Amino acid sequence: MEDALVDKSVDKEFPVFSPGLEGVIAATSSICDLSDTGDILYRGYSIQDLAKNATYEEVAYLLLLGKLPNRKELKKFTSELARKRALPDGVASIIHKLPKNSHPMDVLRTGVSLLGLYDGKHQETSKEANLERAKNLIAQVPVLLTDFYRYARVLKSIGADKTLNNAENLLYMLTGKHPNDLSAKVFNVSMILYAEHELNASTFSARVTASTLTDIYSTITSAIGTLRGPLHGGANEAVAKMLLEIGDVSKAEAWVRAALSRKQRVMGFGHRIHRTAEDPRSAIIKRYARELGENTGKTKWYDICTAIEDEMHKQKNLYPNLDLYTAVVYLLMGIPIELYTPIFVCSRLAGWSAHVIEQQENNRLIRPRSIYTGPKNLQYLQLDERS
Ligand code: ACO
């Protein structure tokens, strides 16, 4: 199957050069389809249906195991994840010694690496071993995050609540309050929408790392480092800061114009793939952002975003991506801004792990080329001959 899809006309000695690998097909995958129909499919299922009906656990099961669980399978999977939440003692005590002003993304990058150190068999890379570790990470990374955050802010430590599902428990441990139904639903939707998105930069880096046949902790550590940047996962935090800076809907239009005239990128807009049409994830989270705003009587952030959206469309013909209205949702939930990208990590663990398993099941080392543009044939001078 894969052989039939390979473009034999590509000259291996002089392959096509595409900066940023734009338009390059680097893998076959049955995990996520960014279809041309304006929808995104996880293992064949529309994200519209998944966001409306499923829990994060259901989606994680789907991504990792390739099929939707039946009632019994889902119950087992959900309680297994809830049981796996406790951190190894060694990891918890190291996390409580890290500098309190560390960015939580740096803590997660370090924390996942630590979880590998405390896993006596971390070098195992069979499908079964990777699946087991994927479940551990999905269960433990949210606790790693909330544990560090509560320690750094000198807040009362909170244990995980086994009666809550993954999204509810993360929100509970972040805010210290049991979420109401609407907040729990919207947070769950945001985690589903963040769970997977084909060969984005962080997933690609996880697959590159996996292609050396290394362990899953190394692949997820690579992915977290890649997600952190403002052009990728870091954009949701940048959007929230932008909204706070704009402060009022009456200032939105002028703010956008001024930013564009300085050639500044407006965070939460544009996408390498969803360029000429709206990111389907944005439309979903936008509806929930509006509902949450109306429900809490705080429509200010939503209104600022719609004003920015209109102006960006007028000026640049650019559409919002998932991060714009997700920032509104998280602001309304009172989640501290530096935790937005880490929540993306907690969600994307399912997608990254599914890709690591898929890569290692049918592996070929990922090793592209570059075109050398530096000098050649320079004459080596001894140290005292150099100016
Ligand atoms: N604000 C202003 N202009 C933009 C933006 C933006 N957010 N995004 C793209 N453009 C403009 C570029 O300046 C360029 O214009 P030009 O042709 O006049 O020079 C044109 O659109 C094409 O941009 P590229 O840089 O070629 O697009 P690319 O595919 O490389 O970038 C990216 C995609 C990085 C996401 C970009 O749109 C961006 O920087 N967006 C802001 C960051 C962001 O929101 N990231 C989140 C991505 S979604 C996610 O991770 C869940």
Tab-separated table of C-alpha atoms in Angstrom, residues 13-253:
chain	number	residue	atom	x	y	z
A	13	GLU	CA	19.552	12.351	-5.641
A	14	PHE	CA	17.972	15.751	-6.345
A	15	PRO	CA	14.666	15.738	-4.478
A	16	VAL	CA	12.221	18.633	-4.345
A	17	PHE	CA	13.182	21.478	-2.001
A	18	SER	CA	10.262	22.792	0.035
A	19	PRO	CA	11.141	25.282	2.799
A	20	GLY	CA	9.284	24.367	5.983
A	21	LEU	CA	8.475	21.036	4.242
A	22	GLU	CA	5.339	22.774	2.978
A	23	GLY	CA	3.245	20.415	0.867
A	24	VAL	CA	5.642	17.522	1.435
A	25	ILE	CA	4.069	14.139	2.206
A	26	ALA	CA	6.287	12.448	4.793
A	27	ALA	CA	4.121	9.562	6.028
A	28	THR	CA	1.009	7.515	5.483
A	29	SER	CA	-1.271	7.518	8.521
A	30	SER	CA	-4.700	6.241	9.492
A	31	ILE	CA	-5.003	8.538	12.523
A	32	CYS	CA	-6.211	11.930	11.320
A	33	ASP	CA	-7.707	13.118	8.050
A	34	LEU	CA	-7.646	16.849	7.364
A	35	SER	CA	-10.201	16.269	4.645
A	36	ASP	CA	-11.009	18.790	1.926
A	37	THR	CA	-14.632	18.918	3.061
A	38	GLY	CA	-14.001	21.407	5.855
A	39	ASP	CA	-14.048	18.686	8.501
A	40	ILE	CA	-11.360	16.856	10.471
A	41	LEU	CA	-11.659	13.111	11.028
A	42	TYR	CA	-10.054	11.151	13.872
A	43	ARG	CA	-9.806	7.513	12.708
A	44	GLY	CA	-12.685	8.256	10.314
A	45	TYR	CA	-14.988	10.011	12.818
A	46	SER	CA	-15.891	13.688	12.430
A	47	ILE	CA	-14.610	15.970	15.210
A	48	GLN	CA	-18.056	17.593	15.109
A	49	ASP	CA	-19.607	14.338	16.386
A	50	LEU	CA	-16.775	13.585	18.782
A	51	ALA	CA	-16.854	17.072	20.331
A	52	LYS	CA	-20.627	16.916	20.715
A	53	ASN	CA	-20.899	13.414	22.151
A	54	ALA	CA	-17.643	11.932	23.404
A	55	THR	CA	-15.467	12.183	26.493
A	56	TYR	CA	-11.734	12.781	26.157
A	57	GLU	CA	-11.182	9.170	27.255
A	58	GLU	CA	-13.348	7.915	24.386
A	59	VAL	CA	-11.292	9.932	21.920
A	60	ALA	CA	-7.982	8.846	23.473
A	61	TYR	CA	-9.101	5.211	23.182
A	62	LEU	CA	-10.111	5.809	19.555
A	63	LEU	CA	-6.788	7.424	18.661
A	64	LEU	CA	-4.656	4.849	20.456
A	65	LEU	CA	-6.546	1.673	19.606
A	66	GLY	CA	-8.136	2.616	16.287
A	67	LYS	CA	-11.787	2.013	17.194
A	68	LEU	CA	-14.441	3.528	19.415
A	69	PRO	CA	-14.780	1.619	22.700
A	70	ASN	CA	-18.055	-0.079	23.624
A	71	ARG	CA	-19.614	0.773	27.019
A	72	LYS	CA	-17.655	-1.899	28.904
A	73	GLU	CA	-14.339	-1.026	27.239
A	74	LEU	CA	-14.808	2.671	27.932
A	75	LYS	CA	-15.651	2.081	31.590
A	76	LYS	CA	-12.543	-0.059	31.997
A	77	PHE	CA	-10.315	2.448	30.149
A	78	THR	CA	-11.698	5.429	32.109
A	79	SER	CA	-11.203	3.783	35.491
A	80	GLU	CA	-7.771	2.524	34.475
A	81	LEU	CA	-6.693	6.086	33.657
A	82	ALA	CA	-8.162	7.365	36.939
A	83	ARG	CA	-6.231	4.673	38.874
A	84	LYS	CA	-2.943	5.494	37.140
A	85	ARG	CA	-2.831	9.165	38.170
A	86	ALA	CA	-0.470	8.974	41.169
A	87	LEU	CA	3.095	10.129	40.429
A	88	PRO	CA	6.094	8.027	41.485
A	89	ASP	CA	7.333	9.445	44.839
A	90	GLY	CA	10.720	10.365	43.386
A	91	VAL	CA	9.136	12.407	40.596
A	92	ALA	CA	6.810	14.255	42.974
A	93	SER	CA	9.651	15.234	45.298
A	94	ILE	CA	11.883	16.490	42.445
A	95	ILE	CA	9.007	18.533	40.982
A	96	HIS	CA	8.679	20.234	44.382
A	97	LYS	CA	12.310	21.345	44.245
A	98	LEU	CA	12.168	23.056	40.844
A	99	PRO	CA	12.411	26.876	40.698
A	100	LYS	CA	8.935	28.218	41.435
A	101	ASN	CA	9.128	30.675	38.546
A	102	SER	CA	9.737	27.927	35.942
A	103	HIS	CA	7.340	27.978	33.007
A	104	PRO	CA	5.035	24.948	33.371
A	105	MET	CA	5.958	23.866	29.809
A	106	ASP	CA	9.591	23.546	30.906
A	107	VAL	CA	8.403	21.609	33.941
A	108	LEU	CA	6.399	19.207	31.777
A	109	ARG	CA	9.354	18.683	29.425
A	110	THR	CA	11.538	17.857	32.434
A	111	GLY	CA	8.748	15.943	34.194
A	112	VAL	CA	8.088	13.565	31.295
A	113	SER	CA	11.794	12.880	31.124
A	114	LEU	CA	11.744	12.136	34.886
A	115	LEU	CA	8.796	9.769	34.496
A	116	GLY	CA	10.983	7.849	32.025
A	117	LEU	CA	13.805	7.663	34.582
A	118	TYR	CA	11.452	6.214	37.180
A	119	ASP	CA	10.075	3.636	34.726
A	120	GLY	CA	12.396	0.678	35.141
A	121	LYS	CA	11.577	-0.617	31.649
A	122	HIS	CA	11.404	2.647	29.744
A	123	GLN	CA	13.507	1.308	26.879
A	124	GLU	CA	10.786	-1.174	25.829
A	125	THR	CA	9.254	-0.100	22.506
A	126	SER	CA	6.803	-2.883	21.650
A	127	LYS	CA	3.291	-1.756	20.737
A	128	GLU	CA	1.942	-3.105	24.052
A	129	ALA	CA	4.660	-1.315	26.055
A	130	ASN	CA	4.063	1.957	24.223
A	131	LEU	CA	0.290	1.679	24.767
A	132	GLU	CA	0.746	1.094	28.484
A	133	ARG	CA	3.078	4.074	28.764
A	134	ALA	CA	0.750	6.257	26.697
A	135	LYS	CA	-2.012	5.541	29.233
A	136	ASN	CA	0.365	6.306	32.120
A	137	LEU	CA	1.339	9.619	30.542
A	138	ILE	CA	-2.265	10.641	29.788
A	139	ALA	CA	-3.102	9.931	33.441
A	140	GLN	CA	0.028	11.353	35.099
A	141	VAL	CA	0.992	14.454	33.098
A	142	PRO	CA	-2.104	16.433	34.237
A	143	VAL	CA	-1.135	15.611	37.851
A	144	LEU	CA	2.474	16.600	37.164
A	145	LEU	CA	1.190	19.942	35.907
A	146	THR	CA	-1.274	20.658	38.707
A	147	ASP	CA	1.129	19.432	41.410
A	148	PHE	CA	3.833	21.805	40.215
A	149	TYR	CA	1.428	24.691	39.725
A	150	ARG	CA	-0.057	24.377	43.237
A	151	TYR	CA	3.427	24.070	44.770
A	152	ALA	CA	4.749	27.092	42.797
A	153	ARG	CA	1.781	29.279	43.761
A	154	VAL	CA	1.864	28.027	47.366
A	155	LEU	CA	-1.692	26.714	47.018
A	156	LYS	CA	-3.121	23.861	49.068
A	157	SER	CA	-2.212	20.597	47.352
A	158	ILE	CA	-5.171	18.698	45.960
A	159	GLY	CA	-5.307	14.972	45.293
A	160	ALA	CA	-6.875	13.666	42.096
A	161	ASP	CA	-10.583	12.801	42.368
A	162	LYS	CA	-11.108	9.249	41.090
A	163	THR	CA	-14.814	9.907	40.488
A	164	LEU	CA	-14.002	12.559	37.870
A	165	ASN	CA	-13.027	11.898	34.293
A	166	ASN	CA	-9.787	13.188	32.814
A	167	ALA	CA	-11.019	16.641	31.752
A	168	GLU	CA	-13.100	17.224	34.901
A	169	ASN	CA	-10.232	16.164	37.140
A	170	LEU	CA	-7.691	18.405	35.394
A	171	LEU	CA	-10.003	21.407	35.673
A	172	TYR	CA	-10.724	20.551	39.326
A	173	MET	CA	-7.036	20.252	40.209
A	174	LEU	CA	-6.218	23.525	38.406
A	175	THR	CA	-8.981	25.639	39.901
A	176	GLY	CA	-9.523	23.840	43.223
A	177	LYS	CA	-13.270	23.736	42.513
A	178	HIS	CA	-15.465	21.000	41.087
A	179	PRO	CA	-16.514	22.342	37.672
A	180	ASN	CA	-20.162	22.914	36.804
A	181	ASP	CA	-21.642	20.916	33.917
A	182	LEU	CA	-21.087	23.593	31.250
A	183	SER	CA	-17.443	24.243	32.214
A	184	ALA	CA	-16.749	20.494	32.357
A	185	LYS	CA	-18.343	20.009	28.929
A	186	VAL	CA	-16.484	22.899	27.292
A	187	PHE	CA	-13.145	21.920	28.818
A	188	ASN	CA	-13.681	18.347	27.614
A	189	VAL	CA	-14.428	19.687	24.099
A	190	SER	CA	-11.260	21.787	24.130
A	191	MET	CA	-9.226	18.703	25.077
A	192	ILE	CA	-10.820	16.676	22.276
A	193	LEU	CA	-10.065	19.401	19.732
A	194	TYR	CA	-6.460	19.625	20.926
A	195	ALA	CA	-6.031	15.818	20.973
A	196	GLU	CA	-4.795	15.332	17.401
A	197	HIS	CA	-4.008	17.185	14.175
A	198	GLU	CA	-2.040	15.062	11.681
A	199	LEU	CA	1.604	15.982	11.022
A	200	ASN	CA	1.764	19.306	12.867
A	201	ALA	CA	5.231	20.396	14.045
A	202	SER	CA	5.159	18.681	17.462
A	203	THR	CA	3.713	15.423	16.123
A	204	PHE	CA	6.271	15.440	13.342
A	205	SER	CA	9.051	15.898	15.872
A	206	ALA	CA	7.622	13.006	17.923
A	207	ARG	CA	7.633	10.848	14.779
A	208	VAL	CA	11.178	11.892	13.830
A	209	THR	CA	12.320	10.920	17.326
A	210	ALA	CA	10.302	7.678	17.234
A	211	SER	CA	11.837	6.794	13.871
A	212	THR	CA	15.194	6.239	15.562
A	213	LEU	CA	13.413	3.477	17.552
A	214	THR	CA	13.985	5.277	20.837
A	215	ASP	CA	11.584	5.148	23.822
A	216	ILE	CA	8.219	6.925	24.064
A	217	TYR	CA	9.383	9.299	26.855
A	218	SER	CA	12.050	10.693	24.514
A	219	THR	CA	9.479	11.197	21.747
A	220	ILE	CA	7.042	13.051	24.025
A	221	THR	CA	9.851	15.187	25.454
A	222	SER	CA	10.758	16.234	21.888
A	223	ALA	CA	7.120	16.980	21.132
A	224	ILE	CA	6.654	19.145	24.240
A	225	GLY	CA	9.730	21.206	23.360
A	226	THR	CA	8.349	21.713	19.856
A	227	LEU	CA	4.849	22.609	20.994
A	228	ARG	CA	6.121	25.341	23.321
A	229	GLY	CA	6.876	27.936	20.611
A	230	PRO	CA	4.459	30.796	19.826
A	231	LEU	CA	3.954	29.682	16.205
A	232	HIS	CA	2.487	26.407	17.499
A	233	GLY	CA	0.996	25.595	20.918
A	234	GLY	CA	2.324	28.720	22.608
A	235	ALA	CA	-0.173	30.747	20.562
A	236	ASN	CA	-3.053	30.154	23.004
A	237	GLU	CA	-1.143	31.949	25.775
A	238	ALA	CA	-0.170	34.745	23.380
A	239	VAL	CA	-3.840	35.200	22.406
A	240	ALA	CA	-4.878	35.631	26.047
A	241	LYS	CA	-2.156	38.249	26.588
A	242	MET	CA	-3.308	40.049	23.428
A	243	LEU	CA	-6.933	40.105	24.668
A	244	LEU	CA	-5.856	41.514	28.026
A	245	GLU	CA	-3.777	44.161	26.252
A	246	ILE	CA	-6.663	45.192	23.962
A	247	GLY	CA	-8.995	45.225	26.956
A	248	ASP	CA	-12.107	46.568	25.236
A	249	VAL	CA	-13.971	45.762	22.029
A	250	SER	CA	-13.835	49.425	20.928
A	251	LYS	CA	-10.027	49.168	20.707
A	252	ALA	CA	-9.843	45.891	18.769
A	253	GLU	CA	-9.934	47.195	15.202
